[in-house]
Short mmCIF file of N, CA and C in Angstrom, two decimals:
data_model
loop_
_atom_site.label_atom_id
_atom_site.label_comp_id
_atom_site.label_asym_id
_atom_site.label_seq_id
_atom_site.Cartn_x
_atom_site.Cartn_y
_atom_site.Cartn_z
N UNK J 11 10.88 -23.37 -7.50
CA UNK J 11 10.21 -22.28 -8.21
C UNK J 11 8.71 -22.28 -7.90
N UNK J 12 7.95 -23.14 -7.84
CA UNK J 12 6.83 -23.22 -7.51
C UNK J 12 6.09 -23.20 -6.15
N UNK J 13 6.88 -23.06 -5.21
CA UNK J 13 6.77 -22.72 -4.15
C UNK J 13 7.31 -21.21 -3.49
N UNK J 14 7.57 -20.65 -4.71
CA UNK J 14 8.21 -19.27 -4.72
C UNK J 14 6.70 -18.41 -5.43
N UNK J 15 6.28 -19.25 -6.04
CA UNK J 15 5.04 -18.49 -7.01
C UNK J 15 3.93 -18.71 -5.90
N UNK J 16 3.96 -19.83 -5.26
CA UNK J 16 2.57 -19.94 -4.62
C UNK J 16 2.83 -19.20 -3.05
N UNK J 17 4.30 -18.75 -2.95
CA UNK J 17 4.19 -17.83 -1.50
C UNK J 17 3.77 -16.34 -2.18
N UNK J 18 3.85 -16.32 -3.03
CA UNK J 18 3.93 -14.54 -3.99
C UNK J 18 2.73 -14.99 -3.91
N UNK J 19 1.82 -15.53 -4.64
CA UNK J 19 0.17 -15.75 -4.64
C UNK J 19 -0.32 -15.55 -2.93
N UNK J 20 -0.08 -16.24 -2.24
CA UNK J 20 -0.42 -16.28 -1.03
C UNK J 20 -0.72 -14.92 -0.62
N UNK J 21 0.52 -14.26 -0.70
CA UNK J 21 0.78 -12.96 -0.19
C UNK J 21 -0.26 -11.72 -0.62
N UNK J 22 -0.38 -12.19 -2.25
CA UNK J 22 -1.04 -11.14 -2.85
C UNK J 22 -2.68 -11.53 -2.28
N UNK J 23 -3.35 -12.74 -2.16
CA UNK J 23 -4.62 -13.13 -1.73
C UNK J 23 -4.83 -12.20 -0.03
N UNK J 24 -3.66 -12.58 0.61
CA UNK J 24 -4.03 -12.07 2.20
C UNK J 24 -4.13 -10.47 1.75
N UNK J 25 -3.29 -10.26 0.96
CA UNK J 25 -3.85 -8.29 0.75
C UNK J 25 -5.33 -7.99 0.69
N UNK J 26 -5.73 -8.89 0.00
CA UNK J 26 -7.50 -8.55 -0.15
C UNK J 26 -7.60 -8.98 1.40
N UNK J 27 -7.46 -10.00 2.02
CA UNK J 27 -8.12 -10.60 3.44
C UNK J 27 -8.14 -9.30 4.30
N UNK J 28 -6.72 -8.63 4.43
CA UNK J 28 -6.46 -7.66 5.29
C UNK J 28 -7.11 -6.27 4.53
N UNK J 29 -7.23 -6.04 3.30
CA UNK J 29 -7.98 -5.00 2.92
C UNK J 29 -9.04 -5.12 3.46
N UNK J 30 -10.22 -6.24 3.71
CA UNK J 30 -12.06 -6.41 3.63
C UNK J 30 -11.55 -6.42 5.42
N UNK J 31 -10.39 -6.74 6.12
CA UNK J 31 -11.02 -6.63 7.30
C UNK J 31 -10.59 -5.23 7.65
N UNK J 32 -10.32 -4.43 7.53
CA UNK J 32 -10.09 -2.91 7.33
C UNK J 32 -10.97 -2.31 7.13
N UNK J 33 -12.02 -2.68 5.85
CA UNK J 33 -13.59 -2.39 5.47
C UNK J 33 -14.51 -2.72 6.57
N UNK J 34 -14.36 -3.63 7.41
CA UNK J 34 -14.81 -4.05 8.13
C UNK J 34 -14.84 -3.17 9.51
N UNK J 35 -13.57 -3.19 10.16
CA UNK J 35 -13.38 -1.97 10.64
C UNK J 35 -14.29 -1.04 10.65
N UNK J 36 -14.01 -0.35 9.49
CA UNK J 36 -14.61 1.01 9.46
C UNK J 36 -15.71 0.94 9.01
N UNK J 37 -16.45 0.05 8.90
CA UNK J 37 -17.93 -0.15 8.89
C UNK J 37 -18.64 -0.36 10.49
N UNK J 38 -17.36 -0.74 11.24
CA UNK J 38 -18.05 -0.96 12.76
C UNK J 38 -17.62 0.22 13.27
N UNK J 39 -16.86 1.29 13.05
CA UNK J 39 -16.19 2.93 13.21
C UNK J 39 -17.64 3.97 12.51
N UNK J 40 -18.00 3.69 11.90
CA UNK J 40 -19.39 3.94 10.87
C UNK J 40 -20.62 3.93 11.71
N UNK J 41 -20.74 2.61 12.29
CA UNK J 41 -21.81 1.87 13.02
C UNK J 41 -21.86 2.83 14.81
N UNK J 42 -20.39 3.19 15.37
CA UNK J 42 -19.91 3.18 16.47
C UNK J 42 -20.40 5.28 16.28
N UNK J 43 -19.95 5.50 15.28
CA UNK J 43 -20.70 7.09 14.93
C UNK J 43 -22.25 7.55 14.92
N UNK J 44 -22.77 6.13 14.16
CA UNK J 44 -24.68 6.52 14.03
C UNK J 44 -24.63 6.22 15.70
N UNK J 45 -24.14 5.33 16.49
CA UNK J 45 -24.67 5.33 17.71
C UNK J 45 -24.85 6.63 18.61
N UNK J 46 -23.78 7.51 18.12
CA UNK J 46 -23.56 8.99 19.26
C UNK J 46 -24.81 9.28 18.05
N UNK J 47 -25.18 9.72 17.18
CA UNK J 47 -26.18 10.33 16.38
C UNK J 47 -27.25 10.30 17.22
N UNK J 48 -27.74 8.62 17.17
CA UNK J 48 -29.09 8.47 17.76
C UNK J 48 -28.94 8.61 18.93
N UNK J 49 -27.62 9.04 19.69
CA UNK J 49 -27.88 9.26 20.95
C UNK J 49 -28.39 10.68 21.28
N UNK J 50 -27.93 11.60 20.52
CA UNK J 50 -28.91 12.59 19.77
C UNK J 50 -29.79 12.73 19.68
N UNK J 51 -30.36 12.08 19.13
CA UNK J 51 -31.92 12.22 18.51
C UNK J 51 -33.01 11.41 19.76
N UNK J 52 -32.09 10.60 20.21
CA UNK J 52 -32.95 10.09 21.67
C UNK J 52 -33.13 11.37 22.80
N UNK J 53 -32.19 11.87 22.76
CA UNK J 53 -32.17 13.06 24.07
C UNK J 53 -33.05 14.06 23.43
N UNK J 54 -33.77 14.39 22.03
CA UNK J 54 -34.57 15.38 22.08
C UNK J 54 -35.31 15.24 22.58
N UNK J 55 -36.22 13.78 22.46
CA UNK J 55 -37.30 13.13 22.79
C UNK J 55 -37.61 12.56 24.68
N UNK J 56 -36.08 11.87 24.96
CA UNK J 56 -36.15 11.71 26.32
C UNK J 56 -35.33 11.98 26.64
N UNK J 57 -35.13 12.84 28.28
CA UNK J 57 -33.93 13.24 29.22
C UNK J 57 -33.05 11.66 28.84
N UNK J 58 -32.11 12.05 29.35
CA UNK J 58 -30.79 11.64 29.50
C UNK J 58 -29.80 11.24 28.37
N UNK J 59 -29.30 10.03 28.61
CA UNK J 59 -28.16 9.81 27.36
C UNK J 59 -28.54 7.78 27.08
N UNK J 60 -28.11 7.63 26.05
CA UNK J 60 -28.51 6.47 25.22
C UNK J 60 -27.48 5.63 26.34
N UNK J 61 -28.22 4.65 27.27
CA UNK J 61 -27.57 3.49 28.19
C UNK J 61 -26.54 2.87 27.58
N UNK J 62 -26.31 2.15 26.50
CA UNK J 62 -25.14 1.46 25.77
C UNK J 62 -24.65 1.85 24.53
N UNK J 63 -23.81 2.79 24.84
CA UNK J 63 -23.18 3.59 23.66
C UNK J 63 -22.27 2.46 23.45
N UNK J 64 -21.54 1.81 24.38
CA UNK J 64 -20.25 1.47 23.90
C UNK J 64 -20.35 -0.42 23.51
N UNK J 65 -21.59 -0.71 23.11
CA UNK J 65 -21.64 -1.69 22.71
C UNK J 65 -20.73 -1.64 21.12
N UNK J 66 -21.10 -0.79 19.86
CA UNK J 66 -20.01 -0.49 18.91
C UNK J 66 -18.79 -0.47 19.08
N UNK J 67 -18.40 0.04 19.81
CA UNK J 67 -16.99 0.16 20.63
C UNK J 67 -16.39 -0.72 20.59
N UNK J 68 -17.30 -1.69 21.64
CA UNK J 68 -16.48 -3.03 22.10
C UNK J 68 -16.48 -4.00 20.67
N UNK J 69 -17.29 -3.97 19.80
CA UNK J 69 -16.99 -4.37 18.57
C UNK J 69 -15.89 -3.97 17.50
N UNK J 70 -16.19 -2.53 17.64
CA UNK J 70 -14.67 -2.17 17.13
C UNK J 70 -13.35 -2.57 17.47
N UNK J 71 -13.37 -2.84 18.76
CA UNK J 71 -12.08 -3.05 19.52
C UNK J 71 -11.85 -4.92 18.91
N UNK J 72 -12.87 -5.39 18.77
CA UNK J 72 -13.13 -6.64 18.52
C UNK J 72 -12.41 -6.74 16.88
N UNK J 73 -12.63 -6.40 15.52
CA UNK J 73 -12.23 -5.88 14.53
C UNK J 73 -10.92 -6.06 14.76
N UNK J 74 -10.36 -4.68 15.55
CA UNK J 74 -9.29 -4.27 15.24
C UNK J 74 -8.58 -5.20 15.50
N UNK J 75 -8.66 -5.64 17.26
CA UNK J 75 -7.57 -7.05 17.32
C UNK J 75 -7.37 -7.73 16.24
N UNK J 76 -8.63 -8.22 15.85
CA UNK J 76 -8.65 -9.46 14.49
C UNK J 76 -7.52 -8.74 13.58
N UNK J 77 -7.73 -7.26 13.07
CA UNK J 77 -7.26 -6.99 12.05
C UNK J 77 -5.76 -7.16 12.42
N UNK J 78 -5.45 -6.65 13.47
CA UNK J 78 -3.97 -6.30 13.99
C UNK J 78 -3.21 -7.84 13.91
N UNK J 79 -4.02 -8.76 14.22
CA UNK J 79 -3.61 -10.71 14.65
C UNK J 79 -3.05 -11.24 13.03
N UNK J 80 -4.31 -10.82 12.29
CA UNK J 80 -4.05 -10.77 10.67
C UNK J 80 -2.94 -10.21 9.92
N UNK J 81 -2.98 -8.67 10.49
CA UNK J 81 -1.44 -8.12 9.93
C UNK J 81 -0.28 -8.71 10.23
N UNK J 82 -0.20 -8.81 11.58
CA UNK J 82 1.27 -9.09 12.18
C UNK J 82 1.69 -10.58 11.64
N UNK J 83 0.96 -11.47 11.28
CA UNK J 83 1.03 -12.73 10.60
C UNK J 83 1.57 -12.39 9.44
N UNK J 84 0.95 -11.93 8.78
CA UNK J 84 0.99 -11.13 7.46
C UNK J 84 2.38 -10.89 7.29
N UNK J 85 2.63 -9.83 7.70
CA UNK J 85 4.20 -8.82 7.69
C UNK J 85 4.97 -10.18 8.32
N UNK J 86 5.00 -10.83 9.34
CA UNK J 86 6.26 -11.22 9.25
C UNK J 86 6.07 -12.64 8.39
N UNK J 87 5.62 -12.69 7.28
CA UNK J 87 5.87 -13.74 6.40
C UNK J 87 6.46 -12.65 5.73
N UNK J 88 6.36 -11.79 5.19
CA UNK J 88 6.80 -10.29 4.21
C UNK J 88 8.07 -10.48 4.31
N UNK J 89 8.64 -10.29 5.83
CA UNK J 89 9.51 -9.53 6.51
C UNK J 89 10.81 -10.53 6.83
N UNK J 90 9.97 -12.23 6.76
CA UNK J 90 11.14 -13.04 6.42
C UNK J 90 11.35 -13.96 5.42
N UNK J 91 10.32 -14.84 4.89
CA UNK J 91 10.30 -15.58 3.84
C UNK J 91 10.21 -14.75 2.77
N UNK J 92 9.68 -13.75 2.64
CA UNK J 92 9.34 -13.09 1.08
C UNK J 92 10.79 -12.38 1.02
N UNK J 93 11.51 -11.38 1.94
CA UNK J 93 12.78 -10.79 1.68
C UNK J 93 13.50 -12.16 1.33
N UNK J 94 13.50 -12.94 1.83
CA UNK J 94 14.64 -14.40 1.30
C UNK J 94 14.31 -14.74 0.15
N UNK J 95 12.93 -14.65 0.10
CA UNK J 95 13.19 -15.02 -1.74
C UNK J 95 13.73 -14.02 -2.69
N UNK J 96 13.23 -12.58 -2.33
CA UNK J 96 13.53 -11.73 -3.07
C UNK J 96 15.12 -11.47 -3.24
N UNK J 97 15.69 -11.80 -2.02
CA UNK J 97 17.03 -11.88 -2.20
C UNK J 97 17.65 -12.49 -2.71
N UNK J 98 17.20 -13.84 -3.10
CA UNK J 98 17.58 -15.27 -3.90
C UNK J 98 17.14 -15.15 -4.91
N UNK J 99 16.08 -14.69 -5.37
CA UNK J 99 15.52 -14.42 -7.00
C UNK J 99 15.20 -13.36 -7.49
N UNK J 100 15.33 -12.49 -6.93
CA UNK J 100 14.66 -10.89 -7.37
C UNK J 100 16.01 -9.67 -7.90
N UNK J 101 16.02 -9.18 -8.67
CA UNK J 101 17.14 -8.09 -8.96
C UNK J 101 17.59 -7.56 -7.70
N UNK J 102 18.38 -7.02 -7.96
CA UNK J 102 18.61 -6.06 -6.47
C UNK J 102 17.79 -4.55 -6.36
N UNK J 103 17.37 -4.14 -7.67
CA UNK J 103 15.90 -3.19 -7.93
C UNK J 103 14.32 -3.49 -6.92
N UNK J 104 14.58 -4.95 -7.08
CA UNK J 104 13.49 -5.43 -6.18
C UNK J 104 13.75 -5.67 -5.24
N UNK J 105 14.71 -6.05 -4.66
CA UNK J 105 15.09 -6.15 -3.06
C UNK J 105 14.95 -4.99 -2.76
N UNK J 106 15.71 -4.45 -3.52
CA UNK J 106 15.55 -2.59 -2.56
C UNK J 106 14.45 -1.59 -2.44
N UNK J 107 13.42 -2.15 -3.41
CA UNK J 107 12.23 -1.76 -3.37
C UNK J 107 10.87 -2.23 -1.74
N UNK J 108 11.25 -3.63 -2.40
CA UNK J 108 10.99 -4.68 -1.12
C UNK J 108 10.80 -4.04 0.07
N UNK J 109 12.31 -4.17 0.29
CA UNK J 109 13.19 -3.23 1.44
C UNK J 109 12.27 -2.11 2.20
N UNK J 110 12.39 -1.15 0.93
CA UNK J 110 12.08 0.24 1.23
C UNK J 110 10.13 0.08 1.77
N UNK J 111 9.52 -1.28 1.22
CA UNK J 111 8.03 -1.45 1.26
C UNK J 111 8.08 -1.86 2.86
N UNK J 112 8.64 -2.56 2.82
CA UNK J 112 8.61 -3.32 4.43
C UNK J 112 9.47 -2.38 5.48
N UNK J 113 9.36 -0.99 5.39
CA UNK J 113 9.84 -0.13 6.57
C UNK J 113 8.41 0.49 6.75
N UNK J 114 7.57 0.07 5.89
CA UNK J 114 6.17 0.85 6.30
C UNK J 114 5.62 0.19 6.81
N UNK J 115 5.60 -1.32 7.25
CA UNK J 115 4.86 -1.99 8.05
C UNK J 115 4.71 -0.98 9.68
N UNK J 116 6.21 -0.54 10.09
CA UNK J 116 6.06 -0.08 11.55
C UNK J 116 4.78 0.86 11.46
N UNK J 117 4.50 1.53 10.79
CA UNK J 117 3.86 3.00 10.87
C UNK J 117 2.63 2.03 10.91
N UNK J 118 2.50 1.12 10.06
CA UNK J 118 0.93 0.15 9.78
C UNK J 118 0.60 0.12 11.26
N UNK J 119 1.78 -0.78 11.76
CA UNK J 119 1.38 -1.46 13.02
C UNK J 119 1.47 -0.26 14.06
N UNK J 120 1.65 0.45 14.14
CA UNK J 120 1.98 1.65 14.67
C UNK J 120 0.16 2.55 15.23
N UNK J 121 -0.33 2.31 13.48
CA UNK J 121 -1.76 3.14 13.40
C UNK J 121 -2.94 2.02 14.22
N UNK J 122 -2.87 1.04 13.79
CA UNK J 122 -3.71 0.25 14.15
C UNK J 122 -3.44 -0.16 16.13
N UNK J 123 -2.07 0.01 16.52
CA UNK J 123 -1.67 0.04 18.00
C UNK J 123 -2.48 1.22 18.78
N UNK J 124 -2.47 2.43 18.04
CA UNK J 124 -3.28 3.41 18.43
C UNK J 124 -4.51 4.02 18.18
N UNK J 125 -5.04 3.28 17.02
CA UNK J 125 -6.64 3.20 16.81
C UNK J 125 -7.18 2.16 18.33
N UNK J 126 -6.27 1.18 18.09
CA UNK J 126 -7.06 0.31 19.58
C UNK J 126 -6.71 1.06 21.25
N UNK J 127 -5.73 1.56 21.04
CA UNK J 127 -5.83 2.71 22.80
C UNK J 127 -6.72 3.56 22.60
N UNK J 128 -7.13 4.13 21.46
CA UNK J 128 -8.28 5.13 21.31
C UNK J 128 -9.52 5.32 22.02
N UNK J 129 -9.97 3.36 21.24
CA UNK J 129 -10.92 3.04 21.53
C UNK J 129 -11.41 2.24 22.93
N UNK J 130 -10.45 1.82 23.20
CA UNK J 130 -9.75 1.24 25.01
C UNK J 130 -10.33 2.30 25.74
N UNK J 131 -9.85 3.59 25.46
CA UNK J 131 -10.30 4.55 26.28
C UNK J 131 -11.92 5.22 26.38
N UNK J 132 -12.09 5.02 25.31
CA UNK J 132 -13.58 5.46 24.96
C UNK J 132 -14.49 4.45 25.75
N UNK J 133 -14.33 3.40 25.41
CA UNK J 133 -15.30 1.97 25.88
C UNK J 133 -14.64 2.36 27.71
N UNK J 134 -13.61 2.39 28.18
CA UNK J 134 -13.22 2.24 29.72
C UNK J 134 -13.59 3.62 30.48
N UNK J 135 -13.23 4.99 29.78
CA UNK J 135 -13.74 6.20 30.74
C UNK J 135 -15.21 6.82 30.43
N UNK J 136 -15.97 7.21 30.90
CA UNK J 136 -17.26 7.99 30.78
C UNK J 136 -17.05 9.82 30.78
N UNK J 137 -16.94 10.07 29.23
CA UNK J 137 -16.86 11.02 29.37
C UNK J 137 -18.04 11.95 29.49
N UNK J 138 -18.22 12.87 28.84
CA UNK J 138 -19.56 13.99 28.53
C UNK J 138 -19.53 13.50 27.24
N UNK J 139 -21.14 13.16 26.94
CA UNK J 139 -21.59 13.03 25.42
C UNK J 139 -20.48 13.64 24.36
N UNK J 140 -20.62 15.10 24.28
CA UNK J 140 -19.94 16.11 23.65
C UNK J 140 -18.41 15.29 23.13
N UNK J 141 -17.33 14.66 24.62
CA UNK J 141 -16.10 14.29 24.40
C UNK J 141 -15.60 13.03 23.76
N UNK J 142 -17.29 12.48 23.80
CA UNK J 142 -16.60 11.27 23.60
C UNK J 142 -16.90 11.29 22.30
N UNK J 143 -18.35 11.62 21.80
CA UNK J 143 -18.69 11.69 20.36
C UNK J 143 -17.43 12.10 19.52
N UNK J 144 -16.69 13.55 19.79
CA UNK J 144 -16.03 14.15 18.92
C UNK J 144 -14.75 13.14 19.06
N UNK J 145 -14.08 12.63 19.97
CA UNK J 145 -13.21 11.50 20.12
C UNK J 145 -13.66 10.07 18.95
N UNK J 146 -14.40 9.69 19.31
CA UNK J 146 -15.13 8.88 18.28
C UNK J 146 -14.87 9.09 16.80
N UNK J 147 -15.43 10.44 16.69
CA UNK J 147 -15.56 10.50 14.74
C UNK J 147 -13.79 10.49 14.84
N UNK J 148 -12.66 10.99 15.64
CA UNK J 148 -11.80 11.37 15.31
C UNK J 148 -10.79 10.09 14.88
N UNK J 149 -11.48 8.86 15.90
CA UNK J 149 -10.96 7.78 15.45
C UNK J 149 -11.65 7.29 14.03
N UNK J 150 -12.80 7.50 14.25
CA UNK J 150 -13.20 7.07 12.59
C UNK J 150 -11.88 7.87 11.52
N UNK J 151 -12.20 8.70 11.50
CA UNK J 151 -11.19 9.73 10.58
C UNK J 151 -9.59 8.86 10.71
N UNK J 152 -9.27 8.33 11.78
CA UNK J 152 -7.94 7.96 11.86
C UNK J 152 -8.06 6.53 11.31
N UNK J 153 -8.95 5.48 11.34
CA UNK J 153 -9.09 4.46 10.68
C UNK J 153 -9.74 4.27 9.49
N UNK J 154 -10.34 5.50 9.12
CA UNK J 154 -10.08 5.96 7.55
C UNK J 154 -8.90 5.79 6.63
N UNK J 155 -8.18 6.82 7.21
CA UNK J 155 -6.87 7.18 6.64
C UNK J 155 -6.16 5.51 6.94
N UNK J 156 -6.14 5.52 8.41
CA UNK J 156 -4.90 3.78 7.85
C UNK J 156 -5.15 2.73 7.06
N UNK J 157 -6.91 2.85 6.65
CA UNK J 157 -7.53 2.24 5.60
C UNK J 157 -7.08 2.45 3.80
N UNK J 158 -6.44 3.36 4.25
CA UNK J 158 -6.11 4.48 2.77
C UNK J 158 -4.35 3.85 2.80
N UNK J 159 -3.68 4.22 3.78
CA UNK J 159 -2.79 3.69 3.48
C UNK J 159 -2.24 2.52 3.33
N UNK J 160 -2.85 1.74 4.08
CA UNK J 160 -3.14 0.39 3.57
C UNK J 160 -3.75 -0.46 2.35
N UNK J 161 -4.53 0.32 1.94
CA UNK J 161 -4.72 0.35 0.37
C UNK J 161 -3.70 0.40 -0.37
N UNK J 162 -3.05 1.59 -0.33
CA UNK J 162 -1.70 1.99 -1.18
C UNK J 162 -0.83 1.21 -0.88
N UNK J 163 -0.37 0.63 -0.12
CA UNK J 163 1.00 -0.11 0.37
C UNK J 163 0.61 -1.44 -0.50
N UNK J 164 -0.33 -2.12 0.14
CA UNK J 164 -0.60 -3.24 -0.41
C UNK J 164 -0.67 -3.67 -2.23
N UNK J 165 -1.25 -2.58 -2.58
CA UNK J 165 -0.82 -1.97 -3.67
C UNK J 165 0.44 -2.18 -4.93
N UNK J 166 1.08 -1.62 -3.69
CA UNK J 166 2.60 -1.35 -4.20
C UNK J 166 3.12 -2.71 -4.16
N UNK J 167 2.90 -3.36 -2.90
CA UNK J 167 3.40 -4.16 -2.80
C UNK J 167 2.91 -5.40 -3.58
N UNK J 168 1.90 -5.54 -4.18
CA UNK J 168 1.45 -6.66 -5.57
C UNK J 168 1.75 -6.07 -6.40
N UNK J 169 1.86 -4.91 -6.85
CA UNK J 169 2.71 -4.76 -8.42
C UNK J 169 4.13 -5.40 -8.32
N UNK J 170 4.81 -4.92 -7.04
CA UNK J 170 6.41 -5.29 -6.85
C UNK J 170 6.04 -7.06 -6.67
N UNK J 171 5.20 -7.28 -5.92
CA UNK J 171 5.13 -9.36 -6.09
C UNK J 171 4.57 -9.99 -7.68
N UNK J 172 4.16 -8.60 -8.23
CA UNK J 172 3.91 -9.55 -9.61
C UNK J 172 4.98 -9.28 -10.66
N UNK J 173 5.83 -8.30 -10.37
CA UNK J 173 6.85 -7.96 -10.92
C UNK J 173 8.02 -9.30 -10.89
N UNK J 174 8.49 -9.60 -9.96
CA UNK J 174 8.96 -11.13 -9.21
C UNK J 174 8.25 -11.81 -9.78
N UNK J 175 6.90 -12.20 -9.83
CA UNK J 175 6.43 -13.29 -10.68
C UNK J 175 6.67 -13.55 -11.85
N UNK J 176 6.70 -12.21 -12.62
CA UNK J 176 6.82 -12.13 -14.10
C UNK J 176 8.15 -12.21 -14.39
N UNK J 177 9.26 -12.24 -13.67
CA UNK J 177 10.63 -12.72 -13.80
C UNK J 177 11.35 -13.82 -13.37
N UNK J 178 10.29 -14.54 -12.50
CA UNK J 178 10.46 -16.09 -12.39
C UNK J 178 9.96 -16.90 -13.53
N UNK J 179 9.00 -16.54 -14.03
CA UNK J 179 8.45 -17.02 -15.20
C UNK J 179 8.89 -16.84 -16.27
N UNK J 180 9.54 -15.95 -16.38
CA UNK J 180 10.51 -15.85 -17.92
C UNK J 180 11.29 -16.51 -18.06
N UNK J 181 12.17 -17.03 -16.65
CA UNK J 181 13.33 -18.04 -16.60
C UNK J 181 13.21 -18.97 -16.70
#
């Protein structure tokens, strides 16, 4: 039993880990946007275009791995030790809940697979100011949102792990 409570604890702690590196993220998606800005505001002043745009970039790309190395650890503790417990101690309300939580990992891993080709491409081709900027915010906007849903999932998924807690503990 106590090693059933401290994998449910575990689980619920890495939600914050993987939430702040998500924040993180999109604070270097944030950072990777003021750069096209001031690349802006440099070209009023002097011809051409700002020499190292894609220093942000390559940080972002830096992030994301981390974040993606973090998740996939993550989910498959979810995906095999936590369904085994839930199956061994949890109603079948909560398994099937479980269940239904851990089919959203693909889409997770899914967003974050294609936030990093995004940015692969941005940092590897030289486009026109204009293509890459608007490419840019568009990934911001897209690691927004998987920021959002990742919020919510994780979410769900500590009410449903404290739900399990609170019925190991009654017994």
């Amino acid at each position: 039993m106590a090693a059933t409570l401290t994998l449910l604890d575990e689980l619920i702690k890495e939600h914050r880990v993987i939430r702040q590196g998500l924040e993180a993220a999109m604070q270097v998606a944030n950072d990777a946007g003021a750069i096209f800005e001031l690349a802006k505001a440099k070209q009023d002043f002097v011809p051409g275009r700002l020499a190292d745009h894609r220093r942000p970039l390559q940080d972002l790309q830096k992030t994301l791995d981390t974040v993606e190395q973090g998740l996939n650890r993550h989910f498959e503790r979810e995906e095999k030790a936590l369904l085994v417990l839930f199956q061994e101690h949890g109603s079948d309300m909560l398994t099937s809940a479980l269940r239904i939580l851990l089919l959203e990992h693909k889409e997770l891993r899914d967003r974050i697979t294609e936030s990093k080709k995004e940015v692969a491409e941005l940092v590897s081709t030289r486009l026109p100011r204009e293509l890459s900027e608007g490419r840019a915010w568009g990934v911001r906007v897209y690691i927004s949102h998987t920021q959002k849903l990742m919020g919510a999932h994780a979410h769900s998924e500590e009410e449903l792990f404290q739900k399990l807690r609170d019925e190991l503990t009654r017994k």
